[in-house]
């Protein structure tokens, strides 16, 4: 479905946040028979005072306003589990999203990146490196500008969430997938991992030229193998002996890329393979790419170190919302005395991968459980000889406890393996609370 297909249709846009406002602005000029905004309940992303150019129906007026609507354009947070989505599908209402409408007109110019984790870093890396080799692009999607607000360009690099991938009926020319594990099951109709995987991998199901993916991820590899006929480009880490190597040639030292961890080596390798899929000779451009990597500014809240006069290294990984990301964080600091603050919104996530990693790798670590799910995580991990178990009543108390346990030279890592909602508006607010706790508990002026 293209934007032009909405001409003469009765259209509702569900959501009054960034994506909803962009959709209204883009749809109005095509001439729908009617265009309204709807909002079933307040959210922290919703506009506090509606000043939009179309009528807004919310609260009790929400349901009646949808009578007679032919097309619903939903914002990303409106999931398949929502009863209204199910009712509207049964009525025959076409349901789509702003990203899907935009993609139908721009797929051939687009590199789209998704993944359970790693997508933001990989997306910004691709955009940064393409610019360095003389291929300017517009960056947007789940990061930065909503796609329906993007200016015209010859090339786009988009980060796409599972929510945005779910409604696509045209794939980006190059579809990139960084990882795949259970997350956001509450958005799916029946809460099943298979549904989440299907929504996520929908990015690759509608005619891409190339599907670049992290071949070291067993779940991702298996799910793609079960979907025959895709133009797959499997990627394993390009690192050897501390160098990034391609076709037997050293491109540049691994430490040209500041982000730590084997998972970030994988993200870098996927980004470079995406450049190749776009026609860039990475070997010939090795010097340019190295300089660009050295100037790359990592995104915040992803293994971001925080200086502290005590000699303890504090690390903000507040964006960690699943056990797999906490595993990556622990791997990045293995070999040092390490305390990890875990816990957040309890979404019923399976924490056995974290237990199995700590059991099999025998990495010495202190886990400090913070509400709401921290104690549940400790219960799943169980009593392992290499794991010290602690509890704290909140994030501040967790930081204070960590200071008593970790000596100078050690690491205190906020990698919660759970979302922030409930106690914080988002992961950024949780990170601010972490930094404030570090400053307030510092033993030195």
Coordinates of N, CA, C and O in Angstrom, one line a residue, residues 48 66 175 181 217 304 310 347 384 417 435:
X48 N 0.4 16.4 24.8 CA -0.4 16.7 26.0 C -1.6 17.7 25.7 O -2.6 17.7 26.4
X66 N -14.0 4.9 15.0 CA -13.5 4.0 14.1 C -14.5 3.3 13.2 O -14.2 2.6 12.2
X175 N 18.3 -5.6 3.1 CA 17.8 -5.8 4.5 C 18.9 -6.4 5.4 O 19.5 -7.4 5.0
X181 N 16.3 -12.8 19.1 CA 16.0 -13.6 20.3 C 14.7 -13.0 20.9 O 14.2 -12.0 20.4
X217 N 24.6 -16.0 15.0 CA 23.4 -16.1 15.8 C 22.6 -17.3 15.4 O 22.0 -17.4 14.3
X304 N 28.6 2.4 27.9 CA 29.2 3.7 27.9 C 30.0 3.9 29.3 O 29.3 3.9 30.3
X310 N 37.1 7.2 42.2 CA 37.4 6.1 43.1 C 38.3 5.1 42.5 O 38.9 4.2 43.1
X347 N 8.6 -8.7 32.3 CA 7.7 -9.1 31.2 C 7.6 -10.6 30.9 O 7.2 -11.0 29.9
X384 N 25.3 -20.6 41.8 CA 26.5 -21.1 41.0 C 27.7 -20.6 41.8 O 27.7 -19.6 42.4
X417 N 19.1 -6.3 31.8 CA 18.4 -7.4 31.1 C 16.9 -7.3 31.2 O 16.2 -8.3 31.2
X435 N 23.5 7.5 36.8 CA 24.6 8.5 36.8 C 24.5 9.4 38.1 O 25.5 9.7 38.8

